[in-house]
Coordinates of C-alpha atoms in Angstrom, one line a residue:
M1 CA -0.1 0.1 -0.3
A2 CA 2.9 2.6 0.9
L3 CA 4.8 1.7 -2.6
L4 CA 0.8 2.6 -4.6
L5 CA 1.4 5.6 -2.3
A6 CA 4.3 6.4 -3.4
V7 CA 3.9 5.9 -7.0
V8 CA 1.0 7.7 -6.6
M9 CA 2.4 10.8 -5.5
Y10 CA 5.6 10.5 -7.9
V11 CA 3.2 11.2 -10.8
W12 CA 1.3 13.9 -9.0
L13 CA 4.5 15.4 -8.0
V14 CA 6.7 15.2 -10.6
L15 CA 4.9 14.6 -14.4
P16 CA 2.3 17.2 -15.6
S17 CA -0.3 15.7 -16.9
L18 CA 0.6 15.6 -20.7
H19 CA -3.5 13.7 -22.1
A20 CA -5.7 15.8 -24.1
A21 CA -9.2 16.5 -22.7
S22 CA -11.8 13.8 -24.0
A23 CA -12.0 14.3 -27.6
P24 CA -14.2 16.4 -29.9
T25 CA -16.9 15.7 -32.1
A26 CA -17.5 16.5 -35.7
D27 CA -20.3 18.3 -34.4
N28 CA -18.8 20.5 -32.3
Y29 CA -17.1 21.7 -35.7
A30 CA -20.0 21.9 -37.8
H31 CA -20.3 25.4 -38.0
E32 CA -17.1 25.2 -39.9
K33 CA -19.1 23.9 -42.9
D34 CA -20.8 27.6 -43.6
P35 CA -18.5 29.5 -46.1
N36 CA -19.9 32.7 -44.1
F37 CA -17.5 31.0 -40.9
W38 CA -14.5 31.5 -43.3
Y39 CA -15.9 34.9 -44.5
D40 CA -16.1 36.8 -40.6
L41 CA -12.8 35.4 -39.7
A42 CA -10.9 35.8 -42.4
E43 CA -12.7 40.1 -42.0
K44 CA -11.9 39.1 -38.1
E45 CA -8.4 38.6 -39.4
L46 CA -8.2 41.7 -41.5
Q47 CA -9.3 44.1 -39.3
A48 CA -6.8 43.3 -36.3
T49 CA -3.5 43.8 -38.5
L50 CA -4.9 46.8 -40.2
R51 CA -5.5 47.9 -36.0
A52 CA -2.1 46.7 -35.7
K53 CA -0.1 49.0 -33.0
Q54 CA 3.4 49.9 -34.9
Q55 CA 4.5 53.3 -34.0
G56 CA 6.8 54.7 -31.1
V57 CA 9.7 54.0 -28.6
A58 CA 10.3 50.5 -27.1
K59 CA 11.2 50.9 -22.9
N60 CA 11.7 47.1 -22.4
V61 CA 12.9 45.1 -24.9
I62 CA 12.1 41.3 -24.4
M63 CA 13.1 38.1 -26.3
F64 CA 11.6 34.5 -25.7
L65 CA 14.0 31.9 -28.5
G66 CA 13.0 29.2 -28.6
D67 CA 15.8 26.8 -29.7
G68 CA 15.4 24.6 -32.5
M69 CA 12.0 26.2 -32.9
G70 CA 11.5 25.9 -36.8
V71 CA 8.0 26.5 -38.4
S72 CA 7.2 22.6 -37.7
T73 CA 8.3 22.5 -34.4
V74 CA 5.7 25.2 -34.0
T75 CA 2.8 23.9 -35.8
G76 CA 3.3 20.4 -34.0
G77 CA 3.2 22.2 -30.5
R78 CA 0.4 24.1 -31.7
I79 CA -2.3 21.3 -32.5
W80 CA -0.7 19.1 -29.1
A81 CA -1.5 22.1 -27.2
G82 CA -4.7 22.6 -29.1
Q83 CA -6.2 18.5 -28.5
R84 CA -4.1 19.1 -24.5
L85 CA -7.3 21.7 -24.4
G86 CA -9.6 19.6 -25.8
L87 CA -10.2 20.5 -29.5
Y88 CA -9.2 18.8 -33.3
G89 CA -5.4 21.4 -32.3
E90 CA -5.3 22.8 -36.0
E91 CA -7.2 25.5 -35.2
H92 CA -4.9 26.8 -31.9
L93 CA -3.4 29.4 -32.3
L94 CA -0.3 29.9 -29.6
S95 CA -0.4 33.5 -27.9
W96 CA 2.5 34.3 -29.8
D97 CA 0.1 33.1 -32.8
K98 CA -1.9 36.1 -32.0
F99 CA 1.6 39.2 -33.0
P100 CA 0.6 41.4 -35.4
F101 CA 3.6 41.1 -37.4
V102 CA 5.3 38.3 -38.6
G103 CA 8.6 37.1 -41.1
L104 CA 11.4 34.5 -41.6
S105 CA 15.4 34.7 -40.4
K106 CA 17.4 33.0 -42.7
T107 CA 19.4 31.5 -40.5
Y108 CA 22.8 30.4 -42.3
N109 CA 26.2 31.5 -40.8
V110 CA 30.0 32.1 -42.5
D111 CA 31.0 28.8 -43.1
R112 CA 27.8 26.4 -42.7
Q113 CA 24.4 26.0 -44.4
T114 CA 22.6 24.8 -41.0
T115 CA 23.8 26.6 -38.4
D116 CA 24.2 26.3 -34.8
S117 CA 23.3 27.6 -31.6
A118 CA 26.2 29.7 -31.1
A119 CA 27.2 31.2 -34.3
S120 CA 23.3 32.0 -34.6
G121 CA 23.1 34.1 -31.2
T122 CA 26.1 35.2 -32.5
A123 CA 23.8 36.4 -35.1
F124 CA 20.3 37.6 -33.2
L125 CA 22.1 38.8 -30.1
C126 CA 25.6 40.6 -31.8
G127 CA 24.2 41.6 -35.2
I128 CA 26.7 39.5 -37.3
K129 CA 27.1 36.3 -38.9
T130 CA 30.0 34.0 -37.6
R131 CA 31.7 30.5 -37.9
Q132 CA 30.2 27.4 -36.5
G133 CA 30.6 26.9 -32.7
M134 CA 31.8 30.5 -31.9
L135 CA 30.1 33.4 -29.5
G136 CA 30.7 36.7 -29.2
L137 CA 33.4 36.7 -32.1
N138 CA 33.7 38.2 -35.6
A139 CA 34.5 35.2 -38.3
H140 CA 38.0 36.4 -38.3
A141 CA 38.2 34.3 -35.6
M142 CA 39.0 30.6 -35.6
R143 CA 36.7 28.0 -33.6
G144 CA 38.4 27.1 -30.9
N145 CA 41.9 29.0 -31.6
C146 CA 42.5 31.6 -28.7
S147 CA 45.1 33.0 -30.0
K148 CA 42.8 34.2 -33.3
A149 CA 39.9 35.9 -30.1
D150 CA 41.8 38.8 -29.5
G151 CA 41.3 42.0 -30.9
N152 CA 37.6 40.1 -33.2
E153 CA 35.3 40.6 -30.1
V154 CA 31.7 42.2 -30.8
E155 CA 29.2 44.2 -28.9
C156 CA 26.2 42.4 -28.4
I157 CA 22.5 44.1 -27.6
L158 CA 22.9 42.9 -23.8
N159 CA 25.8 45.6 -23.8
W160 CA 24.1 48.2 -25.9
A161 CA 21.0 47.6 -22.7
L162 CA 23.8 48.7 -19.7
T163 CA 25.1 51.3 -22.0
A164 CA 21.5 53.1 -22.2
G165 CA 20.8 52.6 -18.3
K166 CA 19.0 49.3 -18.9
S167 CA 18.6 46.3 -16.6
V168 CA 19.1 43.1 -18.2
G169 CA 18.4 39.2 -17.1
L170 CA 18.4 36.3 -19.2
V171 CA 16.6 32.8 -18.1
S172 CA 16.8 29.5 -19.6
T173 CA 15.8 26.4 -19.4
A174 CA 19.2 25.0 -20.4
R175 CA 22.5 25.4 -18.5
I176 CA 23.0 29.0 -18.6
T177 CA 26.6 28.9 -20.0
H178 CA 25.2 27.1 -23.1
A179 CA 25.4 28.8 -27.1
T180 CA 22.2 31.0 -27.0
P181 CA 22.4 32.6 -23.1
A182 CA 26.0 32.8 -23.4
A183 CA 26.0 34.6 -26.8
A184 CA 24.4 37.4 -25.3
Y185 CA 27.6 37.9 -22.8
A186 CA 30.2 35.8 -23.5
K187 CA 33.4 36.1 -26.0
T188 CA 35.2 32.7 -26.9
P189 CA 36.0 30.5 -29.9
E190 CA 34.8 27.4 -28.6
R191 CA 31.5 27.3 -27.5
N192 CA 31.9 24.2 -25.6
W193 CA 34.5 25.7 -22.9
E194 CA 31.6 26.0 -20.8
T195 CA 33.8 25.6 -17.6
D196 CA 37.7 25.7 -16.4
R197 CA 37.9 22.1 -16.9
D198 CA 36.8 22.2 -20.7
I199 CA 39.6 23.8 -21.2
P200 CA 42.8 22.3 -23.7
E201 CA 46.2 23.4 -21.7
S202 CA 47.3 25.2 -24.7
E203 CA 44.2 27.1 -24.4
K204 CA 43.8 28.4 -21.6
K205 CA 44.2 31.8 -22.2
C206 CA 41.1 32.3 -22.4
K207 CA 38.0 32.2 -19.6
D208 CA 35.8 29.6 -19.7
V209 CA 32.0 31.2 -20.0
A210 CA 31.1 30.6 -16.3
Y211 CA 33.7 32.2 -15.7
Q212 CA 33.4 35.2 -18.2
L213 CA 29.3 35.3 -16.6
I214 CA 30.3 35.7 -13.2
M215 CA 33.6 37.9 -13.5
Q216 CA 33.5 39.6 -15.9
N217 CA 29.5 40.9 -16.7
P218 CA 28.3 41.9 -13.1
R219 CA 25.5 44.1 -14.3
I220 CA 23.5 41.3 -15.1
Q221 CA 20.3 41.3 -12.6
V222 CA 18.5 38.6 -13.0
L223 CA 20.5 35.0 -14.4
L224 CA 17.9 32.0 -14.5
G225 CA 19.0 28.5 -15.4
G226 CA 20.6 25.0 -15.2
G227 CA 24.1 24.2 -15.5
R228 CA 24.8 24.7 -11.3
S229 CA 27.8 22.5 -11.8
F230 CA 29.9 24.8 -13.7
F231 CA 29.6 26.6 -11.1
L232 CA 31.3 24.6 -8.5
P233 CA 34.9 23.5 -7.5
E234 CA 35.4 20.0 -6.8
G235 CA 35.4 19.2 -3.6
V236 CA 32.0 21.6 -2.9
A237 CA 29.2 19.2 -1.9
D238 CA 26.4 20.7 -4.9
P239 CA 23.2 21.5 -2.2
D240 CA 21.0 19.4 -3.8
P241 CA 22.8 16.7 -6.1
D242 CA 21.1 14.4 -8.8
P243 CA 22.7 10.7 -8.2
S244 CA 22.3 10.2 -11.6
F245 CA 25.1 13.2 -12.6
A246 CA 28.4 12.7 -13.3
I247 CA 29.2 16.4 -11.0
D248 CA 33.4 14.9 -11.5
D249 CA 32.9 15.7 -14.9
A250 CA 31.7 18.8 -14.7
S251 CA 32.4 20.6 -12.0
R252 CA 35.7 23.7 -11.5
T253 CA 39.2 22.5 -11.0
D254 CA 41.0 25.9 -11.0
G255 CA 39.7 26.5 -7.2
L256 CA 37.1 29.2 -7.8
N257 CA 33.3 28.8 -6.4
L258 CA 31.9 31.6 -9.0
V259 CA 28.3 31.7 -6.0
E260 CA 30.7 32.5 -3.7
E261 CA 32.2 34.9 -6.2
W262 CA 29.1 36.6 -7.5
K263 CA 27.5 37.3 -3.6
K264 CA 30.8 38.7 -2.5
E265 CA 30.4 41.0 -5.6
K266 CA 26.6 41.8 -4.7
R267 CA 27.7 42.6 -0.9
N268 CA 30.6 44.9 -1.8
N269 CA 28.3 47.2 -4.0
G270 CA 25.7 47.0 -1.7
F271 CA 23.3 44.9 -3.5
T272 CA 20.0 43.4 -2.0
H273 CA 20.2 39.9 -3.5
S274 CA 19.2 35.9 -3.8
Y275 CA 20.8 32.8 -4.7
V276 CA 18.5 30.2 -4.8
Y277 CA 18.5 26.4 -6.5
N278 CA 15.2 24.9 -5.5
R279 CA 11.6 25.8 -6.3
D280 CA 10.5 26.7 -2.6
G281 CA 13.8 29.4 -2.6
F282 CA 12.6 31.1 -5.9
D283 CA 9.0 31.6 -5.0
R284 CA 10.3 33.3 -1.4
V285 CA 12.3 35.8 -3.5
N286 CA 10.3 38.9 -3.7
P287 CA 11.2 40.4 -6.4
D288 CA 10.4 44.6 -5.2
E289 CA 13.1 44.3 -3.1
T290 CA 15.4 42.1 -4.5
D291 CA 18.4 44.0 -6.9
Y292 CA 20.2 40.8 -8.3
L293 CA 18.9 36.6 -8.9
L294 CA 20.8 34.1 -9.7
G295 CA 19.1 30.9 -9.6
L296 CA 20.8 27.7 -10.9
F297 CA 18.0 25.3 -10.2
N298 CA 20.6 21.7 -12.5
Q299 CA 23.5 20.7 -12.3
E300 CA 23.4 20.3 -15.9
H301 CA 20.2 21.0 -18.4
M302 CA 16.8 22.0 -16.3
Q303 CA 14.1 18.6 -16.9
Y304 CA 11.9 18.7 -19.4
E305 CA 9.0 19.8 -18.4
A306 CA 7.1 16.5 -19.4
E307 CA 9.4 15.1 -16.7
R308 CA 9.9 18.7 -14.3
N309 CA 9.9 17.8 -11.1
K310 CA 7.3 21.0 -9.8
T311 CA 8.8 20.4 -6.9
K312 CA 12.6 21.4 -7.9
E313 CA 12.2 23.5 -10.3
P314 CA 10.1 26.9 -11.6
P315 CA 7.9 26.6 -15.4
I316 CA 9.3 28.5 -17.7
A317 CA 6.4 30.7 -17.2
D318 CA 7.5 31.3 -13.5
M319 CA 11.1 32.4 -14.2
A320 CA 10.3 34.8 -17.2
A321 CA 7.8 36.0 -14.9
K322 CA 9.9 36.8 -11.8
A323 CA 12.3 38.5 -14.4
I324 CA 10.2 40.7 -15.4
R325 CA 8.6 41.9 -12.0
I326 CA 12.5 42.3 -11.6
L327 CA 13.7 44.3 -14.4
R328 CA 10.3 46.5 -14.7
R329 CA 12.3 48.8 -11.4
N330 CA 14.1 50.3 -13.4
P331 CA 11.8 53.6 -14.9
N332 CA 14.6 53.4 -17.7
G333 CA 13.7 49.2 -18.9
Y334 CA 15.2 46.6 -20.0
F335 CA 16.6 43.9 -22.0
L336 CA 15.4 40.9 -21.0
L337 CA 15.9 37.0 -22.9
V338 CA 14.3 34.0 -22.4
E339 CA 14.4 30.6 -23.8
G340 CA 12.7 27.5 -23.8
G341 CA 16.3 25.3 -24.9
R342 CA 14.9 21.4 -24.7
I343 CA 13.1 21.6 -27.3
D344 CA 16.4 21.4 -28.9
H345 CA 17.4 18.5 -27.4
A346 CA 14.1 17.0 -27.6
N347 CA 14.2 17.4 -31.2
H348 CA 18.1 15.8 -31.4
K349 CA 16.0 13.2 -29.4
N350 CA 12.8 12.6 -31.4
H351 CA 10.9 13.1 -29.1
A352 CA 8.4 14.9 -31.0
T353 CA 5.9 14.7 -27.6
K354 CA 8.3 16.1 -25.3
A355 CA 9.7 19.0 -28.1
F356 CA 5.8 20.4 -28.6
A357 CA 5.5 19.6 -24.4
E358 CA 8.5 23.0 -24.1
V359 CA 6.7 24.2 -27.1
E360 CA 3.4 24.4 -25.4
A361 CA 5.6 25.4 -21.5
M362 CA 7.2 28.9 -23.6
D363 CA 3.7 29.4 -25.2
R364 CA 2.7 30.1 -21.2
A365 CA 6.0 31.8 -20.6
V366 CA 4.5 34.9 -23.5
Q367 CA 0.9 34.6 -22.6
V368 CA 2.5 35.5 -19.2
A369 CA 5.0 38.6 -20.7
K370 CA 1.9 40.2 -22.3
E371 CA 0.1 40.4 -19.5
L372 CA 2.6 41.8 -17.2
T373 CA 3.8 44.5 -20.3
S374 CA 1.8 46.8 -22.6
D375 CA 1.8 46.9 -26.5
R376 CA 2.7 50.8 -26.0
D377 CA 6.4 50.7 -24.5
T378 CA 7.5 47.0 -24.7
L379 CA 8.7 45.3 -27.9
I380 CA 8.0 41.3 -27.4
V381 CA 9.3 39.3 -30.0
V382 CA 9.5 36.0 -30.4
T383 CA 11.7 33.9 -33.0
A384 CA 14.1 30.4 -32.9
D385 CA 17.8 30.3 -33.7
H386 CA 17.8 27.1 -36.1
S387 CA 15.1 24.0 -36.9
H388 CA 15.2 21.1 -37.1
V389 CA 14.6 17.8 -39.3
L390 CA 10.7 17.5 -38.3
G391 CA 7.7 17.0 -40.5
I392 CA 3.9 16.6 -40.5
A393 CA 3.5 13.9 -42.8
G394 CA 0.4 12.5 -43.9
Y395 CA -3.5 13.0 -44.7
A396 CA -4.4 11.9 -41.4
S397 CA -8.7 13.3 -39.9
R398 CA -8.6 16.6 -38.3
G399 CA -7.8 16.4 -34.6
N400 CA -5.9 12.6 -35.3
P401 CA -4.1 13.3 -32.7
I402 CA -0.3 14.6 -33.5
T403 CA 1.8 12.3 -32.1
G404 CA -0.4 8.9 -32.6
L405 CA -0.9 7.5 -35.7
S406 CA -1.5 8.8 -39.0
V407 CA -5.6 8.0 -39.3
V408 CA -8.4 8.9 -41.7
D409 CA -11.8 8.5 -41.7
G410 CA -11.9 8.6 -37.7
E411 CA -10.3 5.4 -36.0
I412 CA -11.8 3.2 -39.9
E413 CA -8.6 3.7 -41.2
I414 CA -5.1 3.8 -40.4
E415 CA -2.7 5.1 -43.1
R416 CA -0.1 2.5 -44.2
T417 CA 3.0 2.5 -46.0
D418 CA 3.9 0.5 -48.9
D419 CA 5.2 -2.1 -47.1
N420 CA 1.9 -2.3 -46.0
K421 CA 2.8 -0.9 -42.3
P422 CA 1.7 2.7 -40.3
Y423 CA 3.7 4.8 -40.0
T424 CA 2.8 8.8 -37.5
T425 CA 2.5 11.4 -38.5
I426 CA 5.4 13.2 -37.1
V427 CA 8.6 11.9 -38.8
Y428 CA 12.4 13.7 -38.7
G429 CA 14.8 13.0 -41.6
N430 CA 17.4 11.5 -39.2
G431 CA 17.9 10.1 -35.7
P432 CA 17.8 7.7 -33.6
G433 CA 14.7 6.8 -34.6
W434 CA 15.7 5.0 -37.5
T435 CA 15.5 1.2 -37.4
A436 CA 17.2 -1.6 -40.1
D437 CA 14.6 -3.6 -42.1
P438 CA 12.1 -5.3 -42.0
R439 CA 10.8 -1.4 -40.3
R440 CA 9.2 -2.1 -37.4
N441 CA 5.3 -2.4 -37.3
L442 CA 3.2 0.4 -34.8
T443 CA -0.3 -0.8 -35.0
K444 CA -0.3 -2.0 -31.6
V445 CA 2.2 0.8 -30.3
D446 CA 0.7 3.8 -28.8
T447 CA 3.4 6.9 -30.2
T448 CA 2.4 9.1 -27.9
V449 CA 3.4 8.8 -24.7
V450 CA 6.3 11.2 -23.3
A451 CA 9.4 9.6 -24.6
Y452 CA 8.6 7.6 -27.3
T453 CA 11.6 7.8 -30.8
M454 CA 10.1 8.9 -33.8
D455 CA 10.8 7.3 -37.0
A456 CA 13.9 9.0 -38.6
A457 CA 15.0 8.2 -42.6
V458 CA 18.5 8.5 -41.7
P459 CA 20.0 7.1 -39.0
M460 CA 22.3 8.6 -36.2
S461 CA 22.7 8.7 -32.9
S462 CA 21.7 12.9 -32.5
E463 CA 19.6 14.5 -35.3
T464 CA 20.7 17.4 -37.0
H465 CA 19.1 20.7 -37.1
G466 CA 17.1 22.4 -40.4
G467 CA 18.4 24.6 -42.5
E468 CA 15.2 26.4 -43.5
D469 CA 14.3 30.0 -42.5
V470 CA 12.1 30.3 -39.7
A471 CA 9.6 32.6 -38.7
I472 CA 9.9 35.8 -36.4
Y473 CA 7.2 37.0 -34.3
A474 CA 6.7 40.3 -32.8
T475 CA 4.1 42.4 -31.4
G476 CA 5.0 46.2 -29.5
P477 CA 6.9 49.3 -30.8
Q478 CA 8.0 48.8 -34.4
S479 CA 7.2 45.9 -34.8
F480 CA 6.2 46.1 -38.4
L481 CA 9.7 46.1 -39.0
F482 CA 10.4 42.8 -38.9
T483 CA 7.4 42.1 -41.8
G484 CA 10.0 40.2 -44.7
T485 CA 12.4 38.1 -45.2
H486 CA 15.6 38.9 -43.5
E487 CA 19.1 38.0 -42.1
Q488 CA 19.7 37.2 -38.8
N489 CA 21.5 39.2 -38.1
Y490 CA 18.7 42.1 -38.4
I491 CA 17.2 41.0 -35.8
P492 CA 18.9 42.4 -32.8
F493 CA 19.3 46.0 -34.8
V494 CA 15.4 45.9 -34.7
M495 CA 15.0 46.3 -31.4
A496 CA 18.2 48.5 -30.5
Y497 CA 15.9 50.8 -34.1
A498 CA 13.4 50.1 -31.6
S499 CA 15.2 51.3 -28.0
C500 CA 16.7 53.5 -29.1
I501 CA 20.5 52.4 -28.3
G502 CA 23.4 50.6 -28.9
P503 CA 23.6 52.0 -32.8
Y504 CA 20.6 54.4 -32.5
A505 CA 21.5 55.6 -29.6
K506 CA 20.2 58.6 -28.7
E507 CA 22.7 61.3 -29.9
K508 CA 22.4 60.0 -32.8
L509 CA 19.2 61.2 -33.7
A510 CA 18.6 57.9 -35.8
C511 CA 16.9 55.5 -33.3
A512 CA 12.3 55.3 -33.6
K513 CA 12.4 58.3 -31.1
Y514 CA 14.1 60.4 -33.0
E515 CA 14.0 60.2 -36.7
I516 CA 12.9 63.4 -38.4
K517 CA 11.9 63.1 -42.3
E518 CA 13.1 65.9 -43.8
K519 CA 9.8 67.0 -45.0
T520 CA 8.5 66.7 -41.9
R521 CA 10.5 68.6 -39.7
V522 CA 8.0 69.7 -36.9
A523 CA 9.2 71.8 -33.6
F524 CA 6.2 71.1 -30.8
N525 CA 7.4 74.3 -29.0
D526 CA 5.0 76.6 -31.4
P527 CA 2.0 77.5 -28.4
D528 CA -0.2 78.0 -32.4
A529 CA -2.8 75.2 -32.6
A530 CA -3.0 76.6 -36.7
S531 CA 0.3 76.1 -37.5
L532 CA 1.4 73.1 -36.0
A533 CA -1.4 71.4 -38.1
R534 CA -0.4 73.8 -40.8
R535 CA 3.7 72.1 -40.2
I536 CA 2.4 68.5 -40.1
G537 CA 0.6 69.2 -43.4
S538 CA -1.9 66.1 -44.9
A539 CA 0.9 64.6 -47.1
C540 CA 3.6 63.1 -44.3
S541 CA 4.2 59.8 -43.7
S542 CA 6.2 57.3 -41.7
N543 CA 7.6 58.4 -38.2
I544 CA 7.8 61.9 -36.6
V545 CA 10.1 62.3 -33.0
L546 CA 10.8 65.2 -31.7
P547 CA 13.9 65.4 -29.7
S548 CA 12.8 68.9 -27.9
V549 CA 8.6 69.2 -26.9
E550 CA 8.5 72.1 -24.5
I551 CA 5.3 72.4 -24.7
L552 CA 3.9 69.3 -23.1
V553 CA 6.2 70.4 -19.8
V554 CA 7.7 66.3 -20.7
P555 CA 9.8 64.9 -23.1
I556 CA 7.6 63.3 -25.2
A557 CA 7.9 60.8 -28.0
V558 CA 5.6 61.6 -31.1
T559 CA 5.0 59.2 -34.2
L560 CA 2.6 60.2 -36.9
V561 CA 0.5 57.4 -38.6
L562 CA -2.8 59.4 -41.5
P563 CA -5.2 60.2 -40.6
S564 CA -3.8 60.3 -36.4
V565 CA -0.8 61.3 -34.6
E566 CA 0.0 59.6 -31.1
V567 CA 2.2 60.9 -29.0
F568 CA 4.1 58.4 -25.9
M569 CA 5.1 58.5 -23.0
A570 CA 5.9 56.1 -20.6
P571 CA 4.8 54.8 -18.5
A572 CA 1.8 55.4 -19.6
A573 CA -0.6 56.3 -16.6
E574 CA -4.2 58.0 -18.3
V575 CA -5.2 57.4 -22.3
W576 CA -6.2 61.3 -22.8
T577 CA -8.2 62.0 -25.9
I578 CA -7.6 66.1 -27.3
N579 CA -8.2 67.7 -30.1
L580 CA -4.7 70.2 -31.7
K581 CA -6.7 73.3 -30.2
T582 CA -6.0 71.3 -26.3
L583 CA -2.4 70.2 -27.1
A584 CA -2.3 73.6 -27.8
A585 CA -3.6 75.1 -24.7
C586 CA -1.1 73.1 -22.5
G587 CA 1.2 76.1 -23.8
Q588 CA -1.1 78.7 -22.4
S589 CA -1.5 77.1 -18.9
K590 CA 1.2 75.0 -17.1
R591 CA -1.1 74.6 -14.8
S592 CA -3.4 72.3 -16.4
E593 CA -3.7 68.6 -15.0
I594 CA -3.0 67.2 -18.8
C595 CA 0.3 69.2 -19.4
R596 CA 1.5 67.3 -16.1
S597 CA 0.3 63.8 -16.5
P598 CA 2.8 61.3 -18.2
F599 CA -0.2 60.8 -21.0
V600 CA -0.6 58.4 -24.4
V601 CA -2.4 61.4 -26.4
S602 CA -4.6 60.2 -29.8
L603 CA -4.6 63.5 -32.0
N604 CA -7.3 62.6 -35.2
L605 CA -7.0 64.0 -38.3
P606 CA -8.6 64.6 -40.8
Q607 CA -7.0 63.7 -44.3
K608 CA -8.4 67.7 -45.3
L609 CA -7.4 70.0 -42.7
S610 CA -10.0 72.7 -42.1
P611 CA -9.6 75.9 -42.9
S612 CA -9.4 76.8 -38.9
L613 CA -7.0 74.7 -38.9
R614 CA -4.3 76.2 -42.2

């Protein structure tokens, strides 16, 4: 009896429910037969796109990176998540599916058609393409060669944000020293030099990634992820050891306890700080009273969401929320990178169900971020570093379990191949799921279980990345700039442009906030409404943002999108709607409440200005 109770408790605590709600019936979808349903749906989407806000300045930027989350993984994850809600699944929308602007990112790097996470991370965080396996270095450096690294380091968006006085944070379900988060701060010719024991004696001049994070990047305020063993020296007991993990393969040989070094630096500088290593400690952190947070929740990567011990590790949504609540205390704003790192690892194993569970977890994280922020001052970008060779095959019926066998006409007919055996809807181009002839018969196999290894066409111990373009989903200020097909290194330039940092810092008058077109130079310190309207005119287009706005007492940013002008100031306490004459009156009466309050003003301009305003 005690054994049975223990098993029940394990299942409840460790394994979240991965079973779908009761399957829907065809009657639930009868409305889809009506053409008007599709007409109305398309019209709603069109109107939503037309209403999409796309201008203004991003005080905050949050980048969600699904490692290996190619379009097919997004599609499979969407269907899987929808089926867990009791839907057919195909009609379901992930949080980023609702974003108004979508583009494509070309992921190749300088020396490979198909990139790895280090080179791609350097592209979407540092703005340059580089060689496979290198972090924060341009292509003049050589992989694994420390002497070639000197002088080839590049600045990344984390540095741009810090220079602008913003707060920065990194969250990952992988090791916090793994390729994607490391690309934000590390400069190394070899991504695998995560701890000092990984570096060959001949290359010891280079510092390992964990050392660089703690000793050379002290102003990163939030660090949440795995990889705890890389920060602890040999002989120091882990606070929450995993018996299956060989700590001697990762612990430091230089005697440095980087966790204690992190604590000491924060104490010496008078910062409130917390180091946590489990769910309980994490939950007890008060974001309103914490300047710096270091959370290392596993000796290695954090657990897969489908296998996560809920008492030991927080979900990615909770980590993202805590990070936002800490970083948003900075009045200058923040940059936050959140990586769903284990999508990639699951795909490498041909474990599609695990990969889709990771997508669903990141979906919740993005939704939480949307709820904690505003489109008026926060740009949110969701993308991937690369794809995988995951395919969605066959002609299965609507609502067929996405990780199940391909079935048509409900449960009546299993699709079969030329060898008269069934196959799964999810297949991989290569990987450990390959089996020798004769191909395995899946007729009585439950392929929906968490650790099931999907079929692969080519035998490989680890499935490879895919080289096709990946999607970029964006919402918030300047998000429309992601529309189209772009090189992957374009991404950080848009984020910098939207937030006036790095190459587009304020003094250069070149970013979203200070863009002044040749025919639309406007001085808002003119209190006369007629003169103001005449200067704006009806032929203006694109962004107009002004460095001096004395009329409103406080600095604001202005964007003109005919037939309206929107005036932004963050944080926006309230929303006001006023006309041009009211705006002009602010210059004459600074005692007016509307002139003193932080606000967002919407000025509706007619296509043809009335005579009184000319």
